[in-house]
Short mmCIF file of C-alpha atoms in Angstrom, two decimals:
data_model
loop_
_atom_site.label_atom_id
_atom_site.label_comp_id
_atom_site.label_asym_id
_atom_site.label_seq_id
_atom_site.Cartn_x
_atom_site.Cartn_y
_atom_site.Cartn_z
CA UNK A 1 0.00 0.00 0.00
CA UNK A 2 3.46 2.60 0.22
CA UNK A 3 3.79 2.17 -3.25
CA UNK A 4 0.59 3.39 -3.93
CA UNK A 5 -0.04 5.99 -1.62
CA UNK A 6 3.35 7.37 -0.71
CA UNK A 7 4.55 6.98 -4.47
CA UNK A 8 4.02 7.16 -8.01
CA UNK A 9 4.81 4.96 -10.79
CA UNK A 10 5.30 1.75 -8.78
CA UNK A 11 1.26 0.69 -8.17
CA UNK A 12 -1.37 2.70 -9.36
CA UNK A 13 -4.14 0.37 -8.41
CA UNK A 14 -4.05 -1.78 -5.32
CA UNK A 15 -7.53 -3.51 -4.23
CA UNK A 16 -8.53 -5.14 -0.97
CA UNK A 17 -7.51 -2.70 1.06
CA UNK A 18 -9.05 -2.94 4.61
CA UNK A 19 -11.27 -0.85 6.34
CA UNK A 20 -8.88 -0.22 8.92
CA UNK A 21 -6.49 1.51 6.18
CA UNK A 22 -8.84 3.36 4.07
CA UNK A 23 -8.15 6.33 5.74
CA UNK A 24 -4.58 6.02 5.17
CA UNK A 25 -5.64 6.08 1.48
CA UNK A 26 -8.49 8.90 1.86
CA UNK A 27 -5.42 11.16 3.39
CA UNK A 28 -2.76 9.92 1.18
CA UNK A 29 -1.12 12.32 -1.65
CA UNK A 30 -1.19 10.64 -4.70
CA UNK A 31 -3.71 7.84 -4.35
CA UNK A 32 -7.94 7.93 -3.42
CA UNK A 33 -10.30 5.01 -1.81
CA UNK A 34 -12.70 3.95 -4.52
CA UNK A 35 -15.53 2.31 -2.77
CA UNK A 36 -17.49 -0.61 -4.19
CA UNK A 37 -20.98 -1.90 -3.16
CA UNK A 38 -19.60 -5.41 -3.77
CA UNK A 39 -21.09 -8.85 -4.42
CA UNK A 40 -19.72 -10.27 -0.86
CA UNK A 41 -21.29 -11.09 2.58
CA UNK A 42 -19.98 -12.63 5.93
CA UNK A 43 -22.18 -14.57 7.81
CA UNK A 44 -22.12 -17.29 10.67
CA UNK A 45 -22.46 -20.72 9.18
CA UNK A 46 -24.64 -22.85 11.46
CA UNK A 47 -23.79 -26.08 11.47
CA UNK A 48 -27.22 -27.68 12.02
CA UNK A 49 -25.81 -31.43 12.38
CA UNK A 50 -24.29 -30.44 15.87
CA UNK A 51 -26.82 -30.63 18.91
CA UNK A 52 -29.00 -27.84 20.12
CA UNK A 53 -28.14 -26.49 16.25
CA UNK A 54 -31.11 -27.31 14.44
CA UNK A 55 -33.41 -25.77 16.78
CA UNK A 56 -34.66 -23.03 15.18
CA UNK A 57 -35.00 -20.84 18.02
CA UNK A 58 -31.14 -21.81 19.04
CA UNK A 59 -30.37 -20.21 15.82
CA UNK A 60 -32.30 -16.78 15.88
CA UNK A 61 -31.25 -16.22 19.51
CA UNK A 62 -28.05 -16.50 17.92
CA UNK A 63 -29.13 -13.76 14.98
CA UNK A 64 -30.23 -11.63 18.39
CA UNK A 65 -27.23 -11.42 20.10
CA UNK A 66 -25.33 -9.54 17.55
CA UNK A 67 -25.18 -5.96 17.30
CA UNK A 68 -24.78 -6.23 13.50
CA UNK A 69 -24.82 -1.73 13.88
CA UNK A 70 -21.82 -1.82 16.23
CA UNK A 71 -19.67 -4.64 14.02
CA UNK A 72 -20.31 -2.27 11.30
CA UNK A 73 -19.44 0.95 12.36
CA UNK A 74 -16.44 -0.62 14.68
CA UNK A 75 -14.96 -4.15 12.98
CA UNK A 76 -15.88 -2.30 9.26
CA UNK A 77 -15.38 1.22 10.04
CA UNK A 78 -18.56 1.76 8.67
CA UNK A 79 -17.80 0.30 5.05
CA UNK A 80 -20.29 -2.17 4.63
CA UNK A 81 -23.89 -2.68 4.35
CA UNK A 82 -26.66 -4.08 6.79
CA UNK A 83 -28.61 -7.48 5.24
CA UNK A 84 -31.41 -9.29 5.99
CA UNK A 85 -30.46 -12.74 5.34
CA UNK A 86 -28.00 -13.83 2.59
CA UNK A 87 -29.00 -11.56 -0.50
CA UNK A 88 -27.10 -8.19 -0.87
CA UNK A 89 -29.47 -5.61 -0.22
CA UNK A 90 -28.09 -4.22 -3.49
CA UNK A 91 -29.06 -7.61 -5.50
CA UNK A 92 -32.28 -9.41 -5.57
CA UNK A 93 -33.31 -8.96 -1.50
CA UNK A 94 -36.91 -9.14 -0.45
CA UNK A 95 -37.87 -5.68 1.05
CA UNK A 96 -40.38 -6.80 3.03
CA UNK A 97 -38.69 -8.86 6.09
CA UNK A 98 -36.35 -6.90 8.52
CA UNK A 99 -32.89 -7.81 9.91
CA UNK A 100 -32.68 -9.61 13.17
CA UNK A 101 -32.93 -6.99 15.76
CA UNK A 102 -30.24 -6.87 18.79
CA UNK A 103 -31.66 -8.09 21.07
CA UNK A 104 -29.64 -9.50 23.90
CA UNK A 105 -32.93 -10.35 26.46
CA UNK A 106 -34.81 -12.05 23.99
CA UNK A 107 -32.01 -13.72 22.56
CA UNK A 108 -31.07 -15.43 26.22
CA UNK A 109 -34.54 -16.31 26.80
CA UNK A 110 -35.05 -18.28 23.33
CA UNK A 111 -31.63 -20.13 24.33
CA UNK A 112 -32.94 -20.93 27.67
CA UNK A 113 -36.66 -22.48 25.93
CA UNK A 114 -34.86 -24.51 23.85
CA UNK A 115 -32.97 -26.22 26.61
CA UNK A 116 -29.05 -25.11 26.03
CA UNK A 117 -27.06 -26.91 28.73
CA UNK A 118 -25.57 -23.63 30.70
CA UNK A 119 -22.84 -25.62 30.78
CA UNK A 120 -22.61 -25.84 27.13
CA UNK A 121 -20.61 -24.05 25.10
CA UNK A 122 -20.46 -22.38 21.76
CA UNK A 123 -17.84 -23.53 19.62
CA UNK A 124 -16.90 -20.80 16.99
CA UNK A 125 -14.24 -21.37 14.59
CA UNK A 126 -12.71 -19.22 12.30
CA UNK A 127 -9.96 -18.13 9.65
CA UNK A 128 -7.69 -15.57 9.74
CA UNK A 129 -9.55 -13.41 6.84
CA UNK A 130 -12.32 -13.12 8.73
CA UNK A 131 -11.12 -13.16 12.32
CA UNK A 132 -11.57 -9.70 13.55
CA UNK A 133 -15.03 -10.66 12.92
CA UNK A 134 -15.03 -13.91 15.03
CA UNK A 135 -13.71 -12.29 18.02
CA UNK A 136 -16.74 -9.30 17.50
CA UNK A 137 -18.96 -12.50 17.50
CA UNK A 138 -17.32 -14.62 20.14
CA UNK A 139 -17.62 -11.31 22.69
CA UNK A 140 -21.20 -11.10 21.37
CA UNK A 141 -22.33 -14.07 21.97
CA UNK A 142 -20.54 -14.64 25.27
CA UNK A 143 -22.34 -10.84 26.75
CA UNK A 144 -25.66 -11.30 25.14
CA UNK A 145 -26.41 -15.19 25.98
CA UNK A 146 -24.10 -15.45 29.11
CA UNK A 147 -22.84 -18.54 27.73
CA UNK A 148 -18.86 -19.96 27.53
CA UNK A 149 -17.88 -19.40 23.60
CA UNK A 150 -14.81 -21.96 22.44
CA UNK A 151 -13.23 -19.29 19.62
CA UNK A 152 -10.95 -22.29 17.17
CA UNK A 153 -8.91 -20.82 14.81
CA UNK A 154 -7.78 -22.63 11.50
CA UNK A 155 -4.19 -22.02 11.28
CA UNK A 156 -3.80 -20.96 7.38
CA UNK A 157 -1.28 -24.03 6.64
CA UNK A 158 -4.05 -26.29 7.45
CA UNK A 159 -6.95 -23.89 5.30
CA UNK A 160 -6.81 -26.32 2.42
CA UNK A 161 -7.76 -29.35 4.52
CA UNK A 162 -10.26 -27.38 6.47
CA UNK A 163 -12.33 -26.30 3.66
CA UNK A 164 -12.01 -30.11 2.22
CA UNK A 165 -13.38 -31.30 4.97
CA UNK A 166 -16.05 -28.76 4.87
CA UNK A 167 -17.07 -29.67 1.28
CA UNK A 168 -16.57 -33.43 1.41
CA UNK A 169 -18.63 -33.78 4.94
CA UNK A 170 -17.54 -37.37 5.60
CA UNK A 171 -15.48 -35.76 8.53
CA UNK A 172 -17.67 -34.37 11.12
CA UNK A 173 -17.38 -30.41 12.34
CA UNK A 174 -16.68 -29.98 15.45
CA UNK A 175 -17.65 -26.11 15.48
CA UNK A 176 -21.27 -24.50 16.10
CA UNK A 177 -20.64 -22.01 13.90
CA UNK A 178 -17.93 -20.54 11.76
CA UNK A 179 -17.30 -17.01 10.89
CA UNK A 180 -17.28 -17.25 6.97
CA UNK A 181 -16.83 -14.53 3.83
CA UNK A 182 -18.24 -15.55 0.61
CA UNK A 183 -19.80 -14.09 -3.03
CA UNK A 184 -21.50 -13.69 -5.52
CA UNK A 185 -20.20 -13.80 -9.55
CA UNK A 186 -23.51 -11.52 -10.55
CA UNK A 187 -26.25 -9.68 -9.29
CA UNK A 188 -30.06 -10.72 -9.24
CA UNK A 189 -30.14 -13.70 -8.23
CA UNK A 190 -27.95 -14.37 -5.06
CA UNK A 191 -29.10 -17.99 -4.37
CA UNK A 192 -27.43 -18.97 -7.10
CA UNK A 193 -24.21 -18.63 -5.55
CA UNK A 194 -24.54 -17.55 -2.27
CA UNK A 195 -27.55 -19.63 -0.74
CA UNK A 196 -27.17 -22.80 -2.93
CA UNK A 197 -23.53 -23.37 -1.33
CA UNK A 198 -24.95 -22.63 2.39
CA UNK A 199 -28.18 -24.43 2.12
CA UNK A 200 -28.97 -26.98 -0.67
CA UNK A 201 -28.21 -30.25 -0.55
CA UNK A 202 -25.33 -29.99 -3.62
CA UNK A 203 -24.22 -27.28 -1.53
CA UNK A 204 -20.73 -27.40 -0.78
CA UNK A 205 -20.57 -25.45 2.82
CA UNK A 206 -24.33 -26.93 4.16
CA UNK A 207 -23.93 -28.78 7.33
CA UNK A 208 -27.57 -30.38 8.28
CA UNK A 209 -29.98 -31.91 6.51
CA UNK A 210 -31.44 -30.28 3.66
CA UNK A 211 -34.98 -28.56 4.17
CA UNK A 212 -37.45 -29.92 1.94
CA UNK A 213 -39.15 -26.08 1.21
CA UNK A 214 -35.42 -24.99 0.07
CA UNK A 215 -34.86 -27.77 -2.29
CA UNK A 216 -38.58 -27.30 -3.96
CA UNK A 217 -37.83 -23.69 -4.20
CA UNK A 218 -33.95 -23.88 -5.70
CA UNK A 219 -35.55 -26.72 -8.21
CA UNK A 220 -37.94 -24.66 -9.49
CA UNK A 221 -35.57 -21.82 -9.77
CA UNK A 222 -33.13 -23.57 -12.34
CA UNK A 223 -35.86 -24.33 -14.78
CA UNK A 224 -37.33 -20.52 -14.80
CA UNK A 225 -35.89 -18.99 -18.19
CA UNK A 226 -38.35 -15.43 -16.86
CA UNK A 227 -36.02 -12.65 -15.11
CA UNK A 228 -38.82 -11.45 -13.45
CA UNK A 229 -39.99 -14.88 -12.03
CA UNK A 230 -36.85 -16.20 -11.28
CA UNK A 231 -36.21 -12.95 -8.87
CA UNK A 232 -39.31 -13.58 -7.15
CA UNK A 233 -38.17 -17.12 -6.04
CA UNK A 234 -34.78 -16.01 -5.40
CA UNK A 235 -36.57 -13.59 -2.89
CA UNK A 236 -38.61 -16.22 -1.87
CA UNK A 237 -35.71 -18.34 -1.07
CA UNK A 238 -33.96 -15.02 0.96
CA UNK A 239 -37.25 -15.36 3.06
CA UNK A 240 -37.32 -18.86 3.75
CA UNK A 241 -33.44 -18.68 5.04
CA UNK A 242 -34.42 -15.24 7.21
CA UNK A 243 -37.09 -17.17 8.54
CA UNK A 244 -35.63 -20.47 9.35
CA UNK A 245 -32.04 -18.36 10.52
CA UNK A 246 -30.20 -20.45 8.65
CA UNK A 247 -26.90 -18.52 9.40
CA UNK A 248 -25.94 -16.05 11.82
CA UNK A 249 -26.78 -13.09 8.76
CA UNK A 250 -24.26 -10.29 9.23
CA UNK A 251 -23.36 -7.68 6.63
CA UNK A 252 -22.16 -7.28 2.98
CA UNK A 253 -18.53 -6.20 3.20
CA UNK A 254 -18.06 -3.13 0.79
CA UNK A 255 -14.79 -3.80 -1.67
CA UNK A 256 -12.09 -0.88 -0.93
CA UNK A 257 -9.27 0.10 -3.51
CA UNK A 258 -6.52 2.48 -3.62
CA UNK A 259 -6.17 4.19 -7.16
CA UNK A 260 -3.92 6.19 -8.39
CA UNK A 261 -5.41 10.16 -8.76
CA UNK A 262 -4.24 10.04 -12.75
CA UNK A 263 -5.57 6.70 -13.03
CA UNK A 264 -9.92 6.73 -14.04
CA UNK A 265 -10.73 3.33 -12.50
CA UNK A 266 -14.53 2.11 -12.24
CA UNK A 267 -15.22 -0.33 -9.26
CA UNK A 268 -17.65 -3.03 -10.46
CA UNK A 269 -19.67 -5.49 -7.71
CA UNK A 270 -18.51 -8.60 -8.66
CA UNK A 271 -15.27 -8.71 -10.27
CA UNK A 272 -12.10 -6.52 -10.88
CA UNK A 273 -12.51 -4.77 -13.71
CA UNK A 274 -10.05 -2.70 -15.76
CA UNK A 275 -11.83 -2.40 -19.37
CA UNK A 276 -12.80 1.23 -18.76
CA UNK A 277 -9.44 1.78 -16.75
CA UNK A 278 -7.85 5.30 -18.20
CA UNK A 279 -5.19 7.27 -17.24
CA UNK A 280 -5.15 11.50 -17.47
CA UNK A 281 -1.45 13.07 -19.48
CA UNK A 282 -0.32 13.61 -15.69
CA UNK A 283 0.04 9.77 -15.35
CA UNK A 284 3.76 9.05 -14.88
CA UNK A 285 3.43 6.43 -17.68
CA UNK A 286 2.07 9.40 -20.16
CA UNK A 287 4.99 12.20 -18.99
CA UNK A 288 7.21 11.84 -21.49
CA UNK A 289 5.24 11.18 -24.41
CA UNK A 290 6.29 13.34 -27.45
CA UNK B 1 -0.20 -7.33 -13.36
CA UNK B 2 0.09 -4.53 -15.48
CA UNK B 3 -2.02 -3.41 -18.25
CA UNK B 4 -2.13 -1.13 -21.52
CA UNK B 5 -4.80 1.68 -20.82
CA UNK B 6 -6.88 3.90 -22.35
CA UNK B 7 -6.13 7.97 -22.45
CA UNK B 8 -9.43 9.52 -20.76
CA UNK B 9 -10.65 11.87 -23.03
CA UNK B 10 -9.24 11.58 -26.53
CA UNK B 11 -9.45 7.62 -27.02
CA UNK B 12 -12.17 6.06 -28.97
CA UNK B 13 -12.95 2.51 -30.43
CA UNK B 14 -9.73 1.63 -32.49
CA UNK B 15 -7.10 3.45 -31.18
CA UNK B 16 -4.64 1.87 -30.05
CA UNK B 17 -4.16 1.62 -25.63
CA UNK B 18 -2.36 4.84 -24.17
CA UNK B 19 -0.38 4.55 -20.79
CA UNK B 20 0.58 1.81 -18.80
CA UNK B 21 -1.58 0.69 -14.59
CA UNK B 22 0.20 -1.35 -12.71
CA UNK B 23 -2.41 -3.44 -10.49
CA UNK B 24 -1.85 -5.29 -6.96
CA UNK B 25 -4.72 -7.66 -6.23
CA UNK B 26 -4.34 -10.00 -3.45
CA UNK B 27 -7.81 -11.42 -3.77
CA UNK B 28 -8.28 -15.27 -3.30
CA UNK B 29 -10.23 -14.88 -7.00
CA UNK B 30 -7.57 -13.09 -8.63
CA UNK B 31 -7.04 -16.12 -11.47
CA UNK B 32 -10.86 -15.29 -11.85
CA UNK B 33 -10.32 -11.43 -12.24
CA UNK B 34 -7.41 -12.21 -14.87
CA UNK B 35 -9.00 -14.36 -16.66
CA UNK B 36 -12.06 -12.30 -16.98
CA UNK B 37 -9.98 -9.61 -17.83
CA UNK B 38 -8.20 -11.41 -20.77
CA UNK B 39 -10.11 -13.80 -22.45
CA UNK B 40 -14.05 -13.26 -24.03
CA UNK B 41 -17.17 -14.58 -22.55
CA UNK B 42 -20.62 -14.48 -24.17
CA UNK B 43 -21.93 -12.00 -20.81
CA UNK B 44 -20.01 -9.58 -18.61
CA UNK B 45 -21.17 -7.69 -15.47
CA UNK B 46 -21.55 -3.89 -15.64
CA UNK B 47 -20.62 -1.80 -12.81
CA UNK B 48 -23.69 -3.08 -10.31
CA UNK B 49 -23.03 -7.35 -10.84
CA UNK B 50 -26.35 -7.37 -13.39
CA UNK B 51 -25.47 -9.61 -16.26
CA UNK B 52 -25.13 -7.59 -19.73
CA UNK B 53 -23.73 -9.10 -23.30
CA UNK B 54 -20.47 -9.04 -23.79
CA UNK B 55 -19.84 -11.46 -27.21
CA UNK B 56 -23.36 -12.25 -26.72
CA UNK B 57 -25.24 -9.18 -28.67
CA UNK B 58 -28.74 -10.86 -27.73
CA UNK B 59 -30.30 -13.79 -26.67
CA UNK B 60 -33.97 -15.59 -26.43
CA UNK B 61 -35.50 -18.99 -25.81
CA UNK B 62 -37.24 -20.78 -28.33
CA UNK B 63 -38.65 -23.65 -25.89
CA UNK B 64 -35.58 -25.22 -24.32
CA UNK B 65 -33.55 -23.71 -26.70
CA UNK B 66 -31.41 -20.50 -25.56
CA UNK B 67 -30.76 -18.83 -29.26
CA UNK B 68 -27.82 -16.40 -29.36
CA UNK B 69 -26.83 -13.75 -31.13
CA UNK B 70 -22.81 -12.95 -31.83
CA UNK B 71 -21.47 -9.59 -31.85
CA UNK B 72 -19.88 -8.72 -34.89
CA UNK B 73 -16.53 -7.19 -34.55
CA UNK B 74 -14.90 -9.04 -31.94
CA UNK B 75 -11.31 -9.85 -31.94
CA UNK B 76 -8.98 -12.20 -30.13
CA UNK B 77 -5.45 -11.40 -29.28
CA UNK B 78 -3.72 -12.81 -32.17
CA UNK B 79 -6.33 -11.08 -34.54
CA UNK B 80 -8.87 -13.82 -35.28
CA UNK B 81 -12.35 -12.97 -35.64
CA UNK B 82 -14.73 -14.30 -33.06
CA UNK B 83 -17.80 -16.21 -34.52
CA UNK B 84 -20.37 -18.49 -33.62
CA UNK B 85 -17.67 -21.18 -34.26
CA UNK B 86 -15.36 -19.59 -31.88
CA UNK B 87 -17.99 -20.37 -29.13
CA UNK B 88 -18.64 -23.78 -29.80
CA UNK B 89 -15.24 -24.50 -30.09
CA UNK B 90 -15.33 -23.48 -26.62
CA UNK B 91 -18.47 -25.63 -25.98
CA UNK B 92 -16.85 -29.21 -26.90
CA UNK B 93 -13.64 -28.05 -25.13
CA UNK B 94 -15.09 -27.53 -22.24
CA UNK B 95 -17.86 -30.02 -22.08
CA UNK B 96 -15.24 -32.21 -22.33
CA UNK B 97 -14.15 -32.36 -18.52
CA UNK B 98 -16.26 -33.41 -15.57
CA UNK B 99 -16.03 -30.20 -13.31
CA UNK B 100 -14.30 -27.43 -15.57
CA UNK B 101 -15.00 -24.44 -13.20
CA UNK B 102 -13.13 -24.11 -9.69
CA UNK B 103 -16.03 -22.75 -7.91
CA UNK B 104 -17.70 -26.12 -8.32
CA UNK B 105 -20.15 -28.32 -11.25
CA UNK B 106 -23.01 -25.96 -11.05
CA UNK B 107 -21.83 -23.63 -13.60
CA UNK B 108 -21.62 -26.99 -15.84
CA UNK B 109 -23.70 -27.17 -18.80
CA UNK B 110 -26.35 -30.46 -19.25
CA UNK B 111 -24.07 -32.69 -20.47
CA UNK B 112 -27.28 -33.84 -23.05
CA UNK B 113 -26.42 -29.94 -24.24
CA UNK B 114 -25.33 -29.80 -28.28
CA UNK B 115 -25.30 -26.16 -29.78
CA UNK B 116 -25.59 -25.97 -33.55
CA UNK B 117 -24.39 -22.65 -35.71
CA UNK B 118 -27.06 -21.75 -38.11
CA UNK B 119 -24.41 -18.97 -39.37
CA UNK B 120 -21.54 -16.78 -38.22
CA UNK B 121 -23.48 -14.55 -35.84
CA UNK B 122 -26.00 -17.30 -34.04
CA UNK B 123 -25.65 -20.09 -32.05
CA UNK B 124 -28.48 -22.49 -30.33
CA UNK B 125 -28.41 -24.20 -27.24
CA UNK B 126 -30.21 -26.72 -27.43
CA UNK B 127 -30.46 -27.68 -23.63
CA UNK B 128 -32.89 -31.41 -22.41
CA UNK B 129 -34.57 -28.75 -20.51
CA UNK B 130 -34.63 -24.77 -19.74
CA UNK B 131 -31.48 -23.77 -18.24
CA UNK B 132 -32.46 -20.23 -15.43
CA UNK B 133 -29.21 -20.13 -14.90
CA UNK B 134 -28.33 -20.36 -18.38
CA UNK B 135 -26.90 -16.56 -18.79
CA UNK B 136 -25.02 -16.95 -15.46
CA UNK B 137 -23.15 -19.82 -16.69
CA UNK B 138 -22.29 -17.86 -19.42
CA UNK B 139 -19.90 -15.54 -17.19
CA UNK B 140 -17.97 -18.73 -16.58
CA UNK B 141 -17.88 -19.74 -20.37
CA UNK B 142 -14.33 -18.74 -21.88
CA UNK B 143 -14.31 -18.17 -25.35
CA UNK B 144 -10.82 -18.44 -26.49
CA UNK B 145 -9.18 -17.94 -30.24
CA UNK B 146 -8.66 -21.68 -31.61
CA UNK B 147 -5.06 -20.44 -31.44
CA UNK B 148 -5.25 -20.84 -27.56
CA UNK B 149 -6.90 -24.02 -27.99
CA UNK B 150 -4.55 -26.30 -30.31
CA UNK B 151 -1.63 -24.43 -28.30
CA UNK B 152 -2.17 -24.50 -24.67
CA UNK B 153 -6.14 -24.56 -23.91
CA UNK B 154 -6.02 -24.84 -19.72
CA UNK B 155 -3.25 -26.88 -19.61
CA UNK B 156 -4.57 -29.64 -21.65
CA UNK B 157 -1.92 -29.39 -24.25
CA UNK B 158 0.61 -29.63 -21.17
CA UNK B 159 -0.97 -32.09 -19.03
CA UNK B 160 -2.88 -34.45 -21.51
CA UNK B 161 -5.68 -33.01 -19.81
CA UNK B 162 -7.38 -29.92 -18.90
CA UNK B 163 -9.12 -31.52 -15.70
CA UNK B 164 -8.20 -29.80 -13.07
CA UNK B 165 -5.48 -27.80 -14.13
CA UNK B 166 -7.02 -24.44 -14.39
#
């Protein structure tokens, strides 16, 4: 990030920067922060086959202890995006349904009906890409439900055979829920991507047994040719997974990059794009042209 | 990587790239973002994620069929025109392999799918039932010059296979 902000003609364009270094960039003398309303979301993944975890009122206690307006403003400095359930509120969510509200009293009492050992606790697991967010979720869940949380971390030599073991699920997880980043490839249709992996059955992070309702919906889905129809049942899907609290729903991460000031750069949602990428006759690359 | 650029104001269709970005991207996806970046696919994504043509001018369904229409124009790297051929040269390539996409076998086409190339500028797919996610798949369908096929293709030329060496 030096080369970009404290320098020219070494980087002009340097993405991923984090929200705890986009002021860096906003102050910097030769680069800006181009924000991007990006095809991403973190979420808890449940992992339903664990006990306790497929009660559905274990898992929206768990969408009630999370200040999802404080882990925005504080873990993302504000640079990203409050969500429902799994859609991007930018692609394809249902504006009907509300986010989980904070609430930590209501949250401890649905634990408490559904018969969590106090005794028992969470296991959250995480990577390092996502683990400022897993400790912001660990201290949430420990102040709002006044229950022990076990925070794992996945050392990144052994990421690969993590996420097999995720995706081949003849290993059982030993976590309640894991802190997890994912996206999208387009807008419009977010289950696609996004819930198919989480929830359906040929989904490669689902833990639990698929849910009947989900499966109809996603089938009809990949037959529907209509734009307009296949929106409606990607909505519908949003709902059903809001409903159910299929994950711990958290926020859409916003994509940050550092450009250049004589580099033109347009941020797109779901990719890195350079097509329309121009650069002004003060670019150090156009100085000496004749 | 770096990259040729376009001058802001001045540069129009034809002319050749002015200037020179140099680009650090240490996202997990970045084979994704190069590739998109340097090889053609029938859709792209515009600035918001929504789906838009790209080689693909047009498209409609005709039952189960998706019918598409090929921009004229379109050039590969080592000058080659891009045609309807050009994508179904793509097609068998790819339909070829049993999971050609990292992010996993639902961006695979039916493997009952044939295509057929009426002329230069359309090709039908001709899918054993409608495809929804038919244009989605699309952004994961790399249309190469048959250049990049009979010399390298993903790897397939190297390996004896493209399977899993993206």
């Amino acid at each position: 990030m030096n080369r970009v902000c404290d320098a020219e003609g070494e980087v002009d364009i340097v993405s991923e920067i984090s929200p705890a270094d986009a002021q860096r960039v906003i102050e910097s003398e030769h680069a800006h922060l181009v924000t991007i309303d990006a095809m991403r979301i973190v979420s808890g993944l449940i992992n339903r086959d664990r006990a306790y975890m497929n009660d559905v009122w274990v898992r929206k206690a768990l969408n009630l202890a999370v200040d999802k307006e404080r882990l925005i403003s504080e873990v993302f400095q504000g640079y990203a995006h409050p969500v429902v359930a799994m859609s991007p509120p930018y692609s394809g969510a249902p504006t009907d349904i509300e986010p989980y509200p904070y609430d930590p009293d209501m949250a401890k009492r649905l634990l408490q009906e559904a018969g969590w050992p106090s005794d028992r606790a969470l296991v959250l697991a995480t990577t390092s890409d996502v683990a400022p967010i897993a400790d912001y979720l660990a201290e949430s869940f420990r102040s709002s439900l006044g229950i022990e949380v076990d925070l794992v971390s996945v050392p990144d030599e052994g990421l690969a055979a993590a996420q097999k073991a995720l995706v081949e699920k003849k290993i059982p997880q030993h976590f309640d829920v894991l802190a997890h980043a994912w996206f999208d490839l387009a807008a419009g249709y977010p289950p696609a991507v996004i819930h198919r992996e989480y929830h359906h059955s040929g989904g490669a992070f689902r833990l639990g047994s698929p849910l009947e309702m989900f499966e109809d919906l996603m089938g009809r889905s990949v037959v529907e040719t209509n734009a307009g129809k296949l929106g409606d049942l990607g909505r519908d899907i949003d709902r059903l997974t809001h409903r159910e609290a299929l994950s711990v729903f958290l926020c859409c991460p916003m994509a940050l990059v550092a450009v250049n000031n004589h580099v033109n750069f347009t941020g797109h949602a779901a990719t890195l794009e350079l097509a329309e990428t121009s650069v002004d006759e003060g670019h150090w690359s156009r100085r000496n042209e004749p | 990587m770096a990259q040729s650029t376009q001058a802001a104001a001045s540069w129009k269709a034809g002319d050749a790239p002015v200037g020179e970005v140099r680009v650090v991207d240490p996202h997990p996806l970045n084979w994704l973002y190069v590739t998109w970046n340097t090889m053609e696919e029938p859709v792209r994504t515009d600035e918001r994620g929504e789906i838009v043509g790209a080689c693909m001018e047009d498209s409609h369904w005709e039952g189960s069929t998706l019918v598409v229409k090929v921009r004229d124009g379109v050039r590969f790297q080592d000058g080659t025109t891009l045609t309807s051929a050009s994508i179904e040269r793509a097609f068998d390539e790819v339909q070829k392999w049993v999971a050609p996409h990292p992010p996993g076998t639902y961006l695979n086409f039916h493997p009952d799918t044939t295509v057929d190339c009426p002329d230069d500028s359309t090709i039908r797919f001709n899918f054993p039932e409608p495809d929804g996610l038919a244009l989605a798949k699309f952004r994961g369908f790399h249309i190469a010059s048959d250049r990049f096929w009979d010399e390298s293709g993903f790897g397939g030329k190297v390996y004896g296979t493209s399977e899993g060496h993206w």
